[in-house]
Short mmCIF file of C-alpha atoms and ligand atoms in Angstrom, two decimals:
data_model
loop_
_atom_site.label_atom_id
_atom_site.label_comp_id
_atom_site.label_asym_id
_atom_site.label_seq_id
_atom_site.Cartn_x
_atom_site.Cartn_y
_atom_site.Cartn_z
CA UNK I 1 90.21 94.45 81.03
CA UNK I 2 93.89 95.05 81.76
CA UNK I 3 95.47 92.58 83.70
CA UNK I 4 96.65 93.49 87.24
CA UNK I 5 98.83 92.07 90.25
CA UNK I 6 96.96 91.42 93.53
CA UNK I 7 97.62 94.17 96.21
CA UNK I 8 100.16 92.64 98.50
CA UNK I 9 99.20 92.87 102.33
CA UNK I 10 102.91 91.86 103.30
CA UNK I 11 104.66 94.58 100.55
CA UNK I 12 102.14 97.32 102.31
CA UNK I 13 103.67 95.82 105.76
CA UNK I 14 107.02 95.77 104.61
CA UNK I 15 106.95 99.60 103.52
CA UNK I 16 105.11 101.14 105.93
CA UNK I 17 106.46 104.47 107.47
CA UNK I 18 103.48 104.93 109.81
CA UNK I 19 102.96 105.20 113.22
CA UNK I 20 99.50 103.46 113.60
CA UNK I 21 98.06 103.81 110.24
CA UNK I 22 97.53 100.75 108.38
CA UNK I 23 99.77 98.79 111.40
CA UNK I 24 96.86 96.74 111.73
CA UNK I 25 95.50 95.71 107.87
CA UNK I 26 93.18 93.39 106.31
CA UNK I 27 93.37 92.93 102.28
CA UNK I 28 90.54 91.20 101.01
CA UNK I 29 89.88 89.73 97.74
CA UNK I 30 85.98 91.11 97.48
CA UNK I 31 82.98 92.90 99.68
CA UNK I 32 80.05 94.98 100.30
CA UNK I 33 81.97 98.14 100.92
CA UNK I 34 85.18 98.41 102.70
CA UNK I 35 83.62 101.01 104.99
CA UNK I 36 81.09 98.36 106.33
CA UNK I 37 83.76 95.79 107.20
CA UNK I 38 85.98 98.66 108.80
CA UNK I 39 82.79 99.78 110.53
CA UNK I 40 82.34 96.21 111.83
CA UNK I 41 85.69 95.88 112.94
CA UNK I 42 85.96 99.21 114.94
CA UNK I 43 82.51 97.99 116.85
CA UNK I 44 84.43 95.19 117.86
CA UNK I 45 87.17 97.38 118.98
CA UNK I 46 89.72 97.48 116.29
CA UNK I 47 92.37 99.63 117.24
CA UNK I 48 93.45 103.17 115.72
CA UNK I 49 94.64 102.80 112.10
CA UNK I 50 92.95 99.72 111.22
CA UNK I 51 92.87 99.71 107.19
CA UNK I 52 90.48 97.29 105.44
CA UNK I 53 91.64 97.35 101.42
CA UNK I 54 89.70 95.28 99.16
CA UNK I 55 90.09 94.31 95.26
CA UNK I 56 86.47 94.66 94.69
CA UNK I 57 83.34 96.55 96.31
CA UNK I 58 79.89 94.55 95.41
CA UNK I 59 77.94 98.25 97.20
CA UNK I 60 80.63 101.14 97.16
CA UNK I 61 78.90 104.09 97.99
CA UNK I 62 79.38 107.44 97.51
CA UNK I 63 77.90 110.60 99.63
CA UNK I 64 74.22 110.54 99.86
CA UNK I 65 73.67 107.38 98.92
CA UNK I 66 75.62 107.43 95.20
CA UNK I 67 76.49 104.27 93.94
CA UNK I 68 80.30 104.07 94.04
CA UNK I 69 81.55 101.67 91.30
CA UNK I 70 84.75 99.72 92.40
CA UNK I 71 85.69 96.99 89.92
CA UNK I 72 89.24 95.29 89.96
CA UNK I 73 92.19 96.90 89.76
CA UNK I 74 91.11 100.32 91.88
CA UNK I 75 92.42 101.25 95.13
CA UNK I 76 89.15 100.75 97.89
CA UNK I 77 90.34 101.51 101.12
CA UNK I 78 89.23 102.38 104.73
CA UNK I 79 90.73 103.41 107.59
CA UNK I 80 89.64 103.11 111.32
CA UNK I 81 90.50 106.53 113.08
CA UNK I 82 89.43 106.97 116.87
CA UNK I 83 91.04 108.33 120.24
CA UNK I 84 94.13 109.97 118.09
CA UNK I 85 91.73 112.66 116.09
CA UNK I 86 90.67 115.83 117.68
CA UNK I 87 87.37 117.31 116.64
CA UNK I 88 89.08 119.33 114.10
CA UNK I 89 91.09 116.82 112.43
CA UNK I 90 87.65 114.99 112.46
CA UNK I 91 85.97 118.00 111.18
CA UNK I 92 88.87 118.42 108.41
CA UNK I 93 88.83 114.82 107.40
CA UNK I 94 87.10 114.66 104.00
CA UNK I 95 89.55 117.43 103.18
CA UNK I 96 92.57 116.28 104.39
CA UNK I 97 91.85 112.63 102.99
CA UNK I 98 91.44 114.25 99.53
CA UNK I 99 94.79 116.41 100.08
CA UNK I 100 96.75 113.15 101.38
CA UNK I 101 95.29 111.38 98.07
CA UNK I 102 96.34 114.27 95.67
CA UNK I 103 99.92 114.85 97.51
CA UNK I 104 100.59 111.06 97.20
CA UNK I 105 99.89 111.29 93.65
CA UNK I 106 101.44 113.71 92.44
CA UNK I 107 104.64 113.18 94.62
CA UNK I 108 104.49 108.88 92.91
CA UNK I 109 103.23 110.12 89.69
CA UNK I 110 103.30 113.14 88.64
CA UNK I 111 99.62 113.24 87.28
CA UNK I 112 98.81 117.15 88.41
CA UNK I 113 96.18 116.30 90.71
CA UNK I 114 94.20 118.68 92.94
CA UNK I 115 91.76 118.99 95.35
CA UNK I 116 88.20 119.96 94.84
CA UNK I 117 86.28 121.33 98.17
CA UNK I 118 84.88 119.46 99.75
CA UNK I 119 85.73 115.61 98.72
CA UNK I 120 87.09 115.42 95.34
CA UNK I 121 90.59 114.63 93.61
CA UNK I 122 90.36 115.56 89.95
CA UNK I 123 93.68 115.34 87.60
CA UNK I 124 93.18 117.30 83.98
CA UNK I 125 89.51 118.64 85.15
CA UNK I 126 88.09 114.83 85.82
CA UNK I 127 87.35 113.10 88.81
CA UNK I 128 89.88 110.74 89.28
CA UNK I 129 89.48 110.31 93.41
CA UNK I 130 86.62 110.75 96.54
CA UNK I 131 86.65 110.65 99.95
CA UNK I 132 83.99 109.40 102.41
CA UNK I 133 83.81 109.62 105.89
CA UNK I 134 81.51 108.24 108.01
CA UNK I 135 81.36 108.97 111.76
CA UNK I 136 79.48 106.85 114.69
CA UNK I 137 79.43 108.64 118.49
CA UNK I 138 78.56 106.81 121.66
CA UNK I 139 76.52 109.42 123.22
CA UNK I 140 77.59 112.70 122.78
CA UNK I 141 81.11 111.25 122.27
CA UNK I 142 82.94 110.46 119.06
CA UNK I 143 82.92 107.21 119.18
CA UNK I 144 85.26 106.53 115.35
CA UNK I 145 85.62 107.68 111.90
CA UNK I 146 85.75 106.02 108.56
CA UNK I 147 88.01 107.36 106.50
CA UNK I 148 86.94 105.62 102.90
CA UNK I 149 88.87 106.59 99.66
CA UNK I 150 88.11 105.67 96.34
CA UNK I 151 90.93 105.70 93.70
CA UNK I 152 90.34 104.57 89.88
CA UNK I 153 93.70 103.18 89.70
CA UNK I 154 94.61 100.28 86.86
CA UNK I 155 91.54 100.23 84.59
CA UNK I 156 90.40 102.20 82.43
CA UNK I 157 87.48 104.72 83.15
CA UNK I 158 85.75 102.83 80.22
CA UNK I 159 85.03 100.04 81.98
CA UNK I 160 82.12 102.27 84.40
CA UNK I 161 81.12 104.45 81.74
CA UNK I 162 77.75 104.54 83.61
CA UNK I 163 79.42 106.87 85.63
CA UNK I 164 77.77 110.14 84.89
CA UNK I 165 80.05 113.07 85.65
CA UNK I 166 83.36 113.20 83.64
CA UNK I 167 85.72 110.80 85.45
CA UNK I 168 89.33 109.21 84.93
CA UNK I 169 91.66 106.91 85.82
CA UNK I 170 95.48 106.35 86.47
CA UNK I 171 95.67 103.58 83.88
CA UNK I 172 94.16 106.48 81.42
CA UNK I 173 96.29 109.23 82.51
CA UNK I 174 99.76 107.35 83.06
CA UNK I 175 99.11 104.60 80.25
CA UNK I 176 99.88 101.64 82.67
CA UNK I 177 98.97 100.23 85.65
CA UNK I 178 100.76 101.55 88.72
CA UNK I 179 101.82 99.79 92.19
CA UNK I 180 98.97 100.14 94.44
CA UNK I 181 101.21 99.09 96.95
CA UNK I 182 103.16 101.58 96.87
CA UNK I 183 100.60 104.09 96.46
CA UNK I 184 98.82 103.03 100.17
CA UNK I 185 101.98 102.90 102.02
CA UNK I 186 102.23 106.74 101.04
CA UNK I 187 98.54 107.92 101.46
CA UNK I 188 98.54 106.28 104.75
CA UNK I 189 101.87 108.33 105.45
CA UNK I 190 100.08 111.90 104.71
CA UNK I 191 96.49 110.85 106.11
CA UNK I 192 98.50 110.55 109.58
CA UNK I 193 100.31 113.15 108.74
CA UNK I 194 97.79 116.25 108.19
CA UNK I 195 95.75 114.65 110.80
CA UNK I 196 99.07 114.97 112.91
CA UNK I 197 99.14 118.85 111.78
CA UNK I 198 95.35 119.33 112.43
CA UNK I 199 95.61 117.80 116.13
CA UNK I 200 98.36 119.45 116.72
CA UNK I 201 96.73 122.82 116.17
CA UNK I 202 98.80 123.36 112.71
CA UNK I 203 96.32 123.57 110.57
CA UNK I 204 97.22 126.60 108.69
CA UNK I 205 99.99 124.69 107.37
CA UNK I 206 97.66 122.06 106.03
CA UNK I 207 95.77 125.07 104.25
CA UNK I 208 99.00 126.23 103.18
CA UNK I 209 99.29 122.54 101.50
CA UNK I 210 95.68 122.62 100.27
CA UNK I 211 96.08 126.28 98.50
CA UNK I 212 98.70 125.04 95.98
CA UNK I 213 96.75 121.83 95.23
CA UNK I 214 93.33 123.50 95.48
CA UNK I 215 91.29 123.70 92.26
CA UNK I 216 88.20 125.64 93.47
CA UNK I 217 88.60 129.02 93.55
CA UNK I 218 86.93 131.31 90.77
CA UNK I 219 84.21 128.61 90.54
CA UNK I 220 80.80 128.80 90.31
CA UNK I 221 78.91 126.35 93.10
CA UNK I 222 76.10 125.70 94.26
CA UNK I 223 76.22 124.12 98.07
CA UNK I 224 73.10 122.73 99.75
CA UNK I 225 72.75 122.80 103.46
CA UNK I 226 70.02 121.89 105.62
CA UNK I 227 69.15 125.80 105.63
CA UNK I 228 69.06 126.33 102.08
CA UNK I 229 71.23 126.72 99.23
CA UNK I 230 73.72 129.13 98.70
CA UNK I 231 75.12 129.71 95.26
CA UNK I 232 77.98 131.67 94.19
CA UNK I 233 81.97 132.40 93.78
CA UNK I 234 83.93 129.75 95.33
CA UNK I 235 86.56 132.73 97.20
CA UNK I 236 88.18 130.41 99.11
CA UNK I 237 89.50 128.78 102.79
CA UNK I 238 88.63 130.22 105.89
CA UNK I 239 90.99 127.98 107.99
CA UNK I 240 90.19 124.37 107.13
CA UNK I 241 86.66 124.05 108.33
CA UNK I 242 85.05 126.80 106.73
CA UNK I 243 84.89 128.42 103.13
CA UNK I 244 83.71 131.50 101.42
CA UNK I 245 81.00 132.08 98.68
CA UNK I 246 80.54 135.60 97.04
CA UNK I 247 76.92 135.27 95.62
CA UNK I 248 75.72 137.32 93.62
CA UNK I 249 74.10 139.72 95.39
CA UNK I 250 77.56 140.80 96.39
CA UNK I 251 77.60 138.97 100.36
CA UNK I 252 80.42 137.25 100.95
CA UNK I 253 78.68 133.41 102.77
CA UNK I 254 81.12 131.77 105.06
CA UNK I 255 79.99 127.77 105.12
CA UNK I 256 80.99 125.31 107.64
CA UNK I 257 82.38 122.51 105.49
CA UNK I 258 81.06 119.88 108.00
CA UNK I 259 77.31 121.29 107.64
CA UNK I 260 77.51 120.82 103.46
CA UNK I 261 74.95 118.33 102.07
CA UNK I 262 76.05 118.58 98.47
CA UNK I 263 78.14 120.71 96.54
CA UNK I 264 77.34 120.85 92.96
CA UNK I 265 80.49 122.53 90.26
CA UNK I 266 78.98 124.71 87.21
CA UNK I 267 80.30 122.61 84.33
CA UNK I 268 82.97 125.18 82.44
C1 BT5 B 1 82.67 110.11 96.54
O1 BT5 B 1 81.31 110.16 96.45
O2 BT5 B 1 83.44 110.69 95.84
C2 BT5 B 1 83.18 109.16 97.64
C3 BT5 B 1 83.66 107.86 97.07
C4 BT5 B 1 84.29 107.01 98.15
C5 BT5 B 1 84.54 105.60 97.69
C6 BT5 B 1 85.31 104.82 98.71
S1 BT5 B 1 85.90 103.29 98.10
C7 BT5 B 1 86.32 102.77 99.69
C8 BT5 B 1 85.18 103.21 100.59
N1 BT5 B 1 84.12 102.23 100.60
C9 BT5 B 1 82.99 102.73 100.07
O3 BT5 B 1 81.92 102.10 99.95
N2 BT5 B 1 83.17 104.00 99.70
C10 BT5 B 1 84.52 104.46 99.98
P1 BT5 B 1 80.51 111.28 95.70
O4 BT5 B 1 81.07 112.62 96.03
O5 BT5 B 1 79.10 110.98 96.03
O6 BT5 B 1 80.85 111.05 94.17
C11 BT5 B 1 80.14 110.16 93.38
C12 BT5 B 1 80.32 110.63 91.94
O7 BT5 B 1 81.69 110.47 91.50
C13 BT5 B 1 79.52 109.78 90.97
O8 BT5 B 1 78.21 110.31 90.87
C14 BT5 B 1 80.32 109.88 89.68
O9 BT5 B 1 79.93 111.04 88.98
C15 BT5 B 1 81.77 110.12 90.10
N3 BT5 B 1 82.68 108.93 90.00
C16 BT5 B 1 83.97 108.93 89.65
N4 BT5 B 1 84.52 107.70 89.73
C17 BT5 B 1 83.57 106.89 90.13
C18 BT5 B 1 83.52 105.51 90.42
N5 BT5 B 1 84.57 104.69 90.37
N6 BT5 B 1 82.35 105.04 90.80
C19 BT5 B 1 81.28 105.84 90.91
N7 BT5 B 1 81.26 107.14 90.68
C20 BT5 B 1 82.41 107.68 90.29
#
């Protein structure tokens, strides 16, 4: 396996251009999932922004369960987001996590990624990056969001060849390893960012942002929901919360991207 430096908690805290994002940060060597010791931490009242990064994941997990594979050298990361996100930018976030993750790497490395609706960050038609986010309310409030992302960073994808949809990583695509360091500073940068947009009732210009990066469109999907499945055209954003599937019996479906249960890509 290629060797790799430790992420450095005090180079993130050096670089940091953030407001609250990633103000307050743990960096830990190995755990279960970074999203459980985030979610720990915010029930204990972590502030806004908390991040919890860790070299390893023992259970990463994906949507619905999916195993999430998260050896060494990757980029595991979660991020505490409560009081400062409006429904919307809650609504938006599995979105506007994957845009912030694409943005960032294209912007550091030039690796052409894009965004795939709803979660995904492919670069050369593989998945190279997903989002989850994981929400807890306190009676009908929003209590605090997860925001977990998943980056195959410095090793290659060879090393989780169980994986079973065609994946990559940056080690593969840039032929060495990268600074993760750098890397988080600038994703946490853009996550507060578009969330920043979204709140502030901008969010066309976070479409705007999605549209050049967006690799969807002219697809053919097939999106579960808890009323059925809908299969068809991917035709595109209806503001950042919904999309629009032409199926083939010529309707035009408008889907609420925070009512998706899956979202399955015809292979080309
Ligand atoms: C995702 O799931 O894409 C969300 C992944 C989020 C992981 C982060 S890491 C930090 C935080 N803590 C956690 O425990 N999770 C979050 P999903 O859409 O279900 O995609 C899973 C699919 O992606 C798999 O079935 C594989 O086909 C593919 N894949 C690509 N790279 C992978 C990897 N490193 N491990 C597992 N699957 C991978």
């Amino acid at each position: 396996m290629q060797a790799t430096q430790h992420i450095s908690r005090e180079t993130i805290l050096r670089e940091l251009r953030t407001k609250f994002l990633g103000k307050s940060l743990v960096v830990l060597e190995k755990c279960s999932s970074t999203n459980d010791v985030a979610s720990d931490s915010a029930r204990h009242g972590a502030p806004h922004g908390l991040t919890v990064i860790a070299e390893e994941q023992t259970a990463g997990r994906g949507r619905l369960g999916r195993r999430w594979l998260s050896p060494k050298g990757g980029i595991w990361l979660s991020i505490v987001l409560r009081d400062a996100l409006s429904i919307d930018a809650y609504n938006s976030l599995p979105l506007t996590g994957a845009l912030a993750v694409a943005r960032t790497l294209n912007s550091s490395l030039g690796v052409g990624a894009r965004v795939r609706w709803p979660n995904d960050v492919l670069a050369s038609g593989r998945k190279l990056a997903g989002v989850l986010v994981e929400a807890k309310s306190k009676g009908d409030e929003f209590d605090y969001a997860l925001l977990g992302v998943g980056i195959n960073a410095n090793f290659p994808i060879s090393l989780i060849e169980e994986v079973d949809q065609e994946s990559t990583s940056l080690l593969d695509l840039v032929g060495s390893p990268v600074s993760r360091e750098a890397l988080i500073t600038t994703i946490l940068s853009e996550v507060e960012y578009l969330n920043e947009l979204v709140s502030s009732k901008h969010s066309e210009v976070v479409v705007k942002l999605l549209e050049r990066l967006e690799c969807s469109r002219g697809k053919i999907v097939t999106v579960r929901l808890q009323r059925g499945e809908i299969s068809g055209v991917f035709d595109g954003y209806d503001g950042l919360a919904k999309v629009r599937v032409a199926t083939r019996e010529g309707n035009v479906e408008t889907i609420n991207t925070s009512a998706v249960i899956s979202a399955e890509y015809r292979k080309a």
